[in-house]
Amino acid sequence: MRPRVPNWRVVACASWLAAASGLVSATDVVPWRAAPAYVGDVVTVEGDVVQAHLEAATVVLEFAPDEPKAFRVVLLIPLLTDLPHQPQRLYEGKRVRATGTVREFAGRPEMIVRSPDAIEVVGVASPSAIAAAPTTTQPPATLPPPTTPPTTVPPPPPPPAPAPPATTPPTPPPTVAPPTPAPPPPPPPAAQAPVAPAPAPPTPAAAPPPTPTVAPPPPPPPTAPARATQAPEEEEPPRLFERVDPCARARERWRQAAAVANARAADLTRCLQGTSYRCRPASAALAPALSELEWAEQQVESACP
């Protein structure tokens, strides 16, 4: 009887599944304390953000600020982004899920993400995690040592003004003899009486020229009455680009976020009043709405002075 040869495709698939059984895919969610065991893998890490702060052009999410070697998530802020001017307030005190590759830098495990879409807010941080946070959220800024003001040196006295040079007394002008007065002109001769001219003979008056008779000009032809002209209505130029008020747009986004947060809060209130003891989904749905409301509020503060 001929021995049965196993199918090579089944063998390859089985070996691949056996090799990949120890790996974790990006859809698997692991707690942040187990993240150091998956260095080099793409996973989704979940944890309560106890502290979030800005560091250069990044947002650092700390799960245990008092542990210098604890896992953390670093969000790189891109140049073109609509993040508010204080993005750390979106994640501090929230439970988040960050998806990316776990790396190790300077002996510390961390995950570097390049888009806010890689961080999902899934709930509110537990009170125990917030209570364990240190009192100071950011280290105090180190002030430079006071500098001693430079000693003011008085300027040297100005040099004495030089003595004016000796001047020679001016030479008096030469004495000029006054001119000899000219003799007075001789008196004019005695005036003679004027002789009256003889009267001219009268000139005969000329006859006046005849006045020509001029025919009156013909009357002008009747003209049509002028119609009242109306001023043409000014047409409004076409608007190529309509300017949108950034303040109005930010307030509209805030109103939309407030409506969503109000609806989620009403769901949570009904669940709490019904004492169903299963209000975790309603509480988790409220956290993203509060983050969106915080986002919109910061945009209103920036666009509406």
GROMACS .gro file of C-alpha atoms in nm:
model
  305
    1MET     CA    1   0.000   0.000   0.000
    2ARG     CA    2   0.137   0.344  -0.100
    3PRO     CA    3   0.208   0.567   0.201
    4ARG     CA    4   0.000   0.886   0.222
    5VAL     CA    5   0.203   1.204   0.171
    6PRO     CA    6   0.077   1.507   0.372
    7ASN     CA    7  -0.031   1.814   0.178
    8TRP     CA    8   0.248   2.073   0.184
    9ARG     CA    9   0.001   2.362   0.197
   10VAL     CA   10  -0.160   2.230   0.514
   11VAL     CA   11   0.181   2.184   0.672
   12ALA     CA   12   0.294   2.538   0.582
   13CYS     CA   13  -0.027   2.691   0.715
   14ALA     CA   14   0.000   2.498   1.041
   15SER     CA   15   0.363   2.602   1.092
   16TRP     CA   16   0.276   2.965   1.023
   17LEU     CA   17  -0.006   2.958   1.276
   18ALA     CA   18   0.222   2.801   1.533
   19ALA     CA   19   0.486   3.067   1.477
   20ALA     CA   20   0.235   3.350   1.492
   21SER     CA   21   0.055   3.221   1.800
   22GLY     CA   22   0.292   3.416   2.027
   23LEU     CA   23   0.248   3.748   1.844
   24VAL     CA   24  -0.008   4.017   1.929
   25SER     CA   25  -0.198   4.199   1.656
   26ALA     CA   26  -0.296   4.565   1.658
   27THR     CA   27  -0.653   4.469   1.748
   28ASP     CA   28  -0.551   4.310   2.078
   29VAL     CA   29  -0.576   4.544   2.377
   30VAL     CA   30  -0.315   4.510   2.649
   31PRO     CA   31  -0.279   4.708   2.973
   32TRP     CA   32  -0.007   4.969   2.980
   33ARG     CA   33   0.198   4.780   3.242
   34ALA     CA   34   0.225   4.483   3.005
   35ALA     CA   35   0.343   4.699   2.713
   36PRO     CA   36   0.720   4.643   2.779
   37ALA     CA   37   0.670   4.274   2.692
   38TYR     CA   38   0.569   4.367   2.334
   39VAL     CA   39   0.865   4.581   2.226
   40GLY     CA   40   0.875   4.581   1.846
   41ASP     CA   41   0.510   4.477   1.806
   42VAL     CA   42   0.210   4.681   1.695
   43VAL     CA   43  -0.046   4.669   1.975
   44THR     CA   44  -0.325   4.875   2.130
   45VAL     CA   45  -0.237   4.984   2.482
   46GLU     CA   46  -0.510   5.094   2.724
   47GLY     CA   47  -0.459   5.291   3.044
   48ASP     CA   48  -0.559   5.590   3.255
   49VAL     CA   49  -0.369   5.908   3.167
   50VAL     CA   50  -0.269   6.049   3.504
   51GLN     CA   51  -0.065   6.335   3.364
   52ALA     CA   52  -0.030   6.495   3.019
   53HIS     CA   53   0.205   6.779   2.932
   54LEU     CA   54   0.361   6.954   2.633
   55GLU     CA   55   0.725   6.888   2.558
   56ALA     CA   56   0.866   7.074   2.256
   57ALA     CA   57   0.639   6.977   1.963
   58THR     CA   58   0.493   6.668   2.135
   59VAL     CA   59   0.221   6.575   2.383
   60VAL     CA   60   0.344   6.323   2.642
   61LEU     CA   61   0.086   6.098   2.812
   62GLU     CA   62   0.209   5.960   3.145
   63PHE     CA   63   0.040   5.663   3.312
   64ALA     CA   64   0.269   5.665   3.616
   65PRO     CA   65   0.450   6.000   3.648
   66ASP     CA   66   0.631   5.896   3.965
   67GLU     CA   67   0.804   5.604   3.784
   68PRO     CA   68   1.083   5.728   3.554
   69LYS     CA   69   1.094   5.396   3.358
   70ALA     CA   70   0.718   5.350   3.315
   71PHE     CA   71   0.554   5.319   2.975
   72ARG     CA   72   0.434   5.640   2.810
   73VAL     CA   73   0.277   5.757   2.482
   74VAL     CA   74   0.426   6.043   2.280
   75LEU     CA   75   0.205   6.223   2.026
   76LEU     CA   76   0.396   6.419   1.760
   77ILE     CA   77   0.207   6.738   1.675
   78PRO     CA   78   0.213   6.779   1.294
   79LEU     CA   79   0.264   7.116   1.129
   80LEU     CA   80  -0.085   7.120   0.973
   81THR     CA   81  -0.332   7.023   1.243
   82ASP     CA   82  -0.652   7.147   1.401
   83LEU     CA   83  -0.547   7.056   1.754
   84PRO     CA   84  -0.627   7.325   2.013
   85HIS     CA   85  -0.351   7.529   2.173
   86GLN     CA   86  -0.367   7.308   2.489
   87PRO     CA   87  -0.410   6.954   2.353
   88GLN     CA   88  -0.295   6.795   2.679
   89ARG     CA   89  -0.631   6.886   2.834
   90LEU     CA   90  -0.800   6.644   2.592
   91TYR     CA   91  -0.631   6.338   2.743
   92GLU     CA   92  -0.545   6.417   3.106
   93GLY     CA   93  -0.780   6.235   3.343
   94LYS     CA   94  -0.917   6.012   3.063
   95ARG     CA   95  -0.889   5.644   2.981
   96VAL     CA   96  -0.735   5.611   2.636
   97ARG     CA   97  -0.634   5.345   2.385
   98ALA     CA   98  -0.323   5.415   2.179
   99THR     CA   99  -0.234   5.201   1.876
  100GLY     CA  100   0.122   5.184   1.748
  101THR     CA  101   0.459   5.014   1.774
  102VAL     CA  102   0.613   4.978   2.118
  103ARG     CA  103   0.973   5.101   2.118
  104GLU     CA  104   1.241   5.132   2.380
  105PHE     CA  105   1.435   5.456   2.416
  106ALA     CA  106   1.705   5.510   2.681
  107GLY     CA  107   1.582   5.205   2.871
  108ARG     CA  108   1.220   5.325   2.878
  109PRO     CA  109   0.933   5.170   2.678
  110GLU     CA  110   0.724   5.416   2.484
  111MET     CA  111   0.493   5.446   2.184
  112ILE     CA  112   0.531   5.730   1.933
  113VAL     CA  113   0.221   5.815   1.729
  114ARG     CA  114   0.201   6.078   1.455
  115SER     CA  115  -0.172   6.148   1.442
  116PRO     CA  116  -0.441   6.219   1.704
  117ASP     CA  117  -0.651   5.949   1.533
  118ALA     CA  118  -0.420   5.687   1.685
  119ILE     CA  119  -0.537   5.785   2.038
  120GLU     CA  120  -0.898   5.705   2.131
  121VAL     CA  121  -1.066   5.832   2.446
  122VAL     CA  122  -1.279   5.545   2.580
  123GLY     CA  123  -1.371   5.665   2.928
  124VAL     CA  124  -1.282   5.858   3.239
  125ALA     CA  125  -0.978   5.765   3.447
  126SER     CA  126  -1.047   5.580   3.769
  127PRO     CA  127  -1.039   5.790   4.089
  128SER     CA  128  -0.762   5.574   4.235
  129ALA     CA  129  -0.530   5.656   3.943
  130ILE     CA  130  -0.603   6.027   3.975
  131ALA     CA  131  -0.548   6.018   4.353
  132ALA     CA  132  -0.207   5.856   4.305
  133ALA     CA  133  -0.093   6.135   4.075
  134PRO     CA  134   0.164   6.381   4.214
  135THR     CA  135   0.041   6.720   4.322
  136THR     CA  136   0.251   6.911   4.069
  137THR     CA  137   0.162   6.840   3.709
  138GLN     CA  138   0.470   7.002   3.562
  139PRO     CA  139   0.815   7.062   3.708
  140PRO     CA  140   0.865   7.423   3.810
  141ALA     CA  141   1.054   7.627   3.563
  142THR     CA  142   1.414   7.690   3.661
  143LEU     CA  143   1.474   8.060   3.679
  144PRO     CA  144   1.814   8.187   3.568
  145PRO     CA  145   2.036   8.316   3.850
  146PRO     CA  146   2.012   8.688   3.905
  147THR     CA  147   2.282   8.875   3.728
  148THR     CA  148   2.470   9.156   3.898
  149PRO     CA  149   2.402   9.482   3.722
  150PRO     CA  150   2.716   9.626   3.567
  151THR     CA  151   2.886   9.906   3.759
  152THR     CA  152   2.823  10.238   3.597
  153VAL     CA  153   3.151  10.418   3.534
  154PRO     CA  154   3.114  10.796   3.519
  155PRO     CA  155   3.235  10.942   3.192
  156PRO     CA  156   3.567  11.135   3.201
  157PRO     CA  157   3.538  11.512   3.234
  158PRO     CA  158   3.550  11.700   2.906
  159PRO     CA  159   3.884  11.863   2.817
  160PRO     CA  160   3.912  12.238   2.890
  161ALA     CA  161   3.819  12.467   2.608
  162PRO     CA  162   4.125  12.617   2.429
  163ALA     CA  163   4.196  12.984   2.492
  164PRO     CA  164   4.084  13.211   2.211
  165PRO     CA  165   4.374  13.335   1.991
  166ALA     CA  166   4.496  13.690   2.035
  167THR     CA  167   4.322  13.920   1.795
  168THR     CA  168   4.480  14.225   1.635
  169PRO     CA  169   4.276  14.543   1.685
  170PRO     CA  170   4.109  14.645   1.360
  171THR     CA  171   4.273  14.917   1.154
  172PRO     CA  172   4.056  15.230   1.138
  173PRO     CA  173   3.943  15.316   0.786
  174PRO     CA  174   4.117  15.610   0.616
  175THR     CA  175   3.959  15.949   0.658
  176VAL     CA  176   3.793  16.070   0.339
  177ALA     CA  177   3.723  16.439   0.286
  178PRO     CA  178   3.356  16.522   0.229
  179PRO     CA  179   3.267  16.605  -0.133
  180THR     CA  180   3.238  16.971  -0.239
  181PRO     CA  181   2.869  17.064  -0.293
  182ALA     CA  182   2.776  17.145  -0.651
  183PRO     CA  183   2.649  17.499  -0.732
  184PRO     CA  184   2.269  17.536  -0.758
  185PRO     CA  185   2.121  17.532  -1.111
  186PRO     CA  186   2.027  17.868  -1.270
  187PRO     CA  187   1.663  17.971  -1.233
  188PRO     CA  188   1.433  17.897  -1.530
  189PRO     CA  189   1.339  18.185  -1.762
  190ALA     CA  190   1.017  18.371  -1.700
  191ALA     CA  191   0.710  18.184  -1.825
  192GLN     CA  192   0.524  18.342  -2.114
  193ALA     CA  193   0.145  18.355  -2.134
  194PRO     CA  194   0.002  18.075  -2.353
  195VAL     CA  195  -0.155  18.170  -2.682
  196ALA     CA  196  -0.508  18.033  -2.731
  197PRO     CA  197  -0.548  17.844  -3.064
  198ALA     CA  198  -0.800  17.963  -3.322
  199PRO     CA  199  -1.136  17.780  -3.314
  200ALA     CA  200  -1.182  17.514  -3.583
  201PRO     CA  201  -1.480  17.543  -3.824
  202PRO     CA  202  -1.774  17.312  -3.735
  203THR     CA  203  -1.788  16.979  -3.915
  204PRO     CA  204  -2.121  16.904  -4.094
  205ALA     CA  205  -2.311  16.613  -3.940
  206ALA     CA  206  -2.327  16.300  -4.157
  207ALA     CA  207  -2.663  16.142  -4.235
  208PRO     CA  208  -2.727  15.821  -4.036
  209PRO     CA  209  -2.702  15.499  -4.240
  210PRO     CA  210  -3.030  15.315  -4.312
  211THR     CA  211  -3.117  15.039  -4.067
  212PRO     CA  212  -3.144  14.699  -4.248
  213THR     CA  213  -3.455  14.493  -4.177
  214VAL     CA  214  -3.361  14.150  -4.041
  215ALA     CA  215  -3.619  13.870  -4.066
  216PRO     CA  216  -3.683  13.687  -3.737
  217PRO     CA  217  -3.528  13.338  -3.718
  218PRO     CA  218  -3.762  13.044  -3.777
  219PRO     CA  219  -3.887  12.874  -3.462
  220PRO     CA  220  -3.701  12.557  -3.366
  221PRO     CA  221  -3.868  12.230  -3.460
  222PRO     CA  222  -4.063  12.071  -3.176
  223THR     CA  223  -3.864  11.815  -2.994
  224ALA     CA  224  -3.998  11.505  -2.824
  225PRO     CA  225  -4.035  11.542  -2.449
  226ALA     CA  226  -3.737  11.405  -2.268
  227ARG     CA  227  -3.810  11.085  -2.086
  228ALA     CA  228  -3.721  11.066  -1.723
  229THR     CA  229  -3.408  10.865  -1.699
  230GLN     CA  230  -3.372  10.635  -1.407
  231ALA     CA  231  -3.039  10.573  -1.253
  232PRO     CA  232  -2.930  10.219  -1.325
  233GLU     CA  233  -2.939   9.998  -1.022
  234GLU     CA  234  -2.598   9.910  -0.894
  235GLU     CA  235  -2.538   9.544  -0.930
  236GLU     CA  236  -2.366   9.371  -0.645
  237PRO     CA  237  -2.034   9.229  -0.761
  238PRO     CA  238  -2.019   8.852  -0.750
  239ARG     CA  239  -1.860   8.709  -0.442
  240LEU     CA  240  -1.576   8.488  -0.535
  241PHE     CA  241  -1.475   8.383  -0.186
  242GLU     CA  242  -1.718   8.435   0.101
  243ARG     CA  243  -1.532   8.506   0.425
  244VAL     CA  244  -1.642   8.293   0.717
  245ASP     CA  245  -1.617   8.436   1.065
  246PRO     CA  246  -1.388   8.203   1.266
  247CYS     CA  247  -1.558   8.305   1.590
  248ALA     CA  248  -1.904   8.212   1.461
  249ARG     CA  249  -1.773   7.882   1.327
  250ALA     CA  250  -1.607   7.797   1.661
  251ARG     CA  251  -1.925   7.880   1.853
  252GLU     CA  252  -2.133   7.664   1.618
  253ARG     CA  253  -1.897   7.372   1.678
  254TRP     CA  254  -1.923   7.429   2.053
  255ARG     CA  255  -2.304   7.423   2.037
  256GLN     CA  256  -2.297   7.094   1.847
  257ALA     CA  257  -2.052   6.942   2.095
  258ALA     CA  258  -2.261   7.069   2.386
  259ALA     CA  259  -2.575   6.908   2.241
  260VAL     CA  260  -2.399   6.571   2.209
  261ALA     CA  261  -2.255   6.595   2.561
  262ASN     CA  262  -2.597   6.690   2.698
  263ALA     CA  263  -2.757   6.386   2.533
  264ARG     CA  264  -2.488   6.149   2.665
  265ALA     CA  265  -2.520   6.300   3.014
  266ALA     CA  266  -2.897   6.251   3.001
  267ASP     CA  267  -2.846   5.883   2.913
  268LEU     CA  268  -2.607   5.841   3.204
  269THR     CA  269  -2.850   6.016   3.440
  270ARG     CA  270  -3.137   5.787   3.338
  271CYS     CA  271  -2.916   5.484   3.391
  272LEU     CA  272  -2.813   5.602   3.737
  273GLN     CA  273  -3.171   5.679   3.838
  274GLY     CA  274  -3.288   5.339   3.716
  275THR     CA  275  -3.033   5.161   3.944
  276SER     CA  276  -2.954   4.906   3.676
  277TYR     CA  277  -2.597   4.868   3.814
  278ARG     CA  278  -2.472   4.857   3.454
  279CYS     CA  279  -2.395   5.218   3.362
  280ARG     CA  280  -2.040   5.165   3.238
  281PRO     CA  281  -2.132   5.192   2.865
  282ALA     CA  282  -2.315   5.521   2.925
  283SER     CA  283  -2.021   5.654   3.129
  284ALA     CA  284  -1.772   5.549   2.860
  285ALA     CA  285  -1.982   5.721   2.592
  286LEU     CA  286  -1.978   6.047   2.788
  287ALA     CA  287  -1.596   6.075   2.795
  288PRO     CA  288  -1.544   6.130   2.418
  289ALA     CA  289  -1.825   6.387   2.418
  290LEU     CA  290  -1.654   6.577   2.700
  291SER     CA  291  -1.324   6.569   2.510
  292GLU     CA  292  -1.494   6.709   2.198
  293LEU     CA  293  -1.654   6.980   2.411
  294GLU     CA  294  -1.313   7.069   2.558
  295TRP     CA  295  -1.171   7.083   2.206
  296ALA     CA  296  -1.447   7.318   2.090
  297GLU     CA  297  -1.414   7.537   2.400
  298GLN     CA  298  -1.044   7.597   2.336
  299GLN     CA  299  -1.121   7.695   1.976
  300VAL     CA  300  -1.376   7.949   2.102
  301GLU     CA  301  -1.117   8.094   2.340
  302SER     CA  302  -0.870   8.129   2.052
  303ALA     CA  303  -1.109   8.268   1.787
  304CYS     CA  304  -1.327   8.493   2.004
  305PRO     CA  305  -1.111   8.746   2.195
   0.00000   0.00000   0.00000
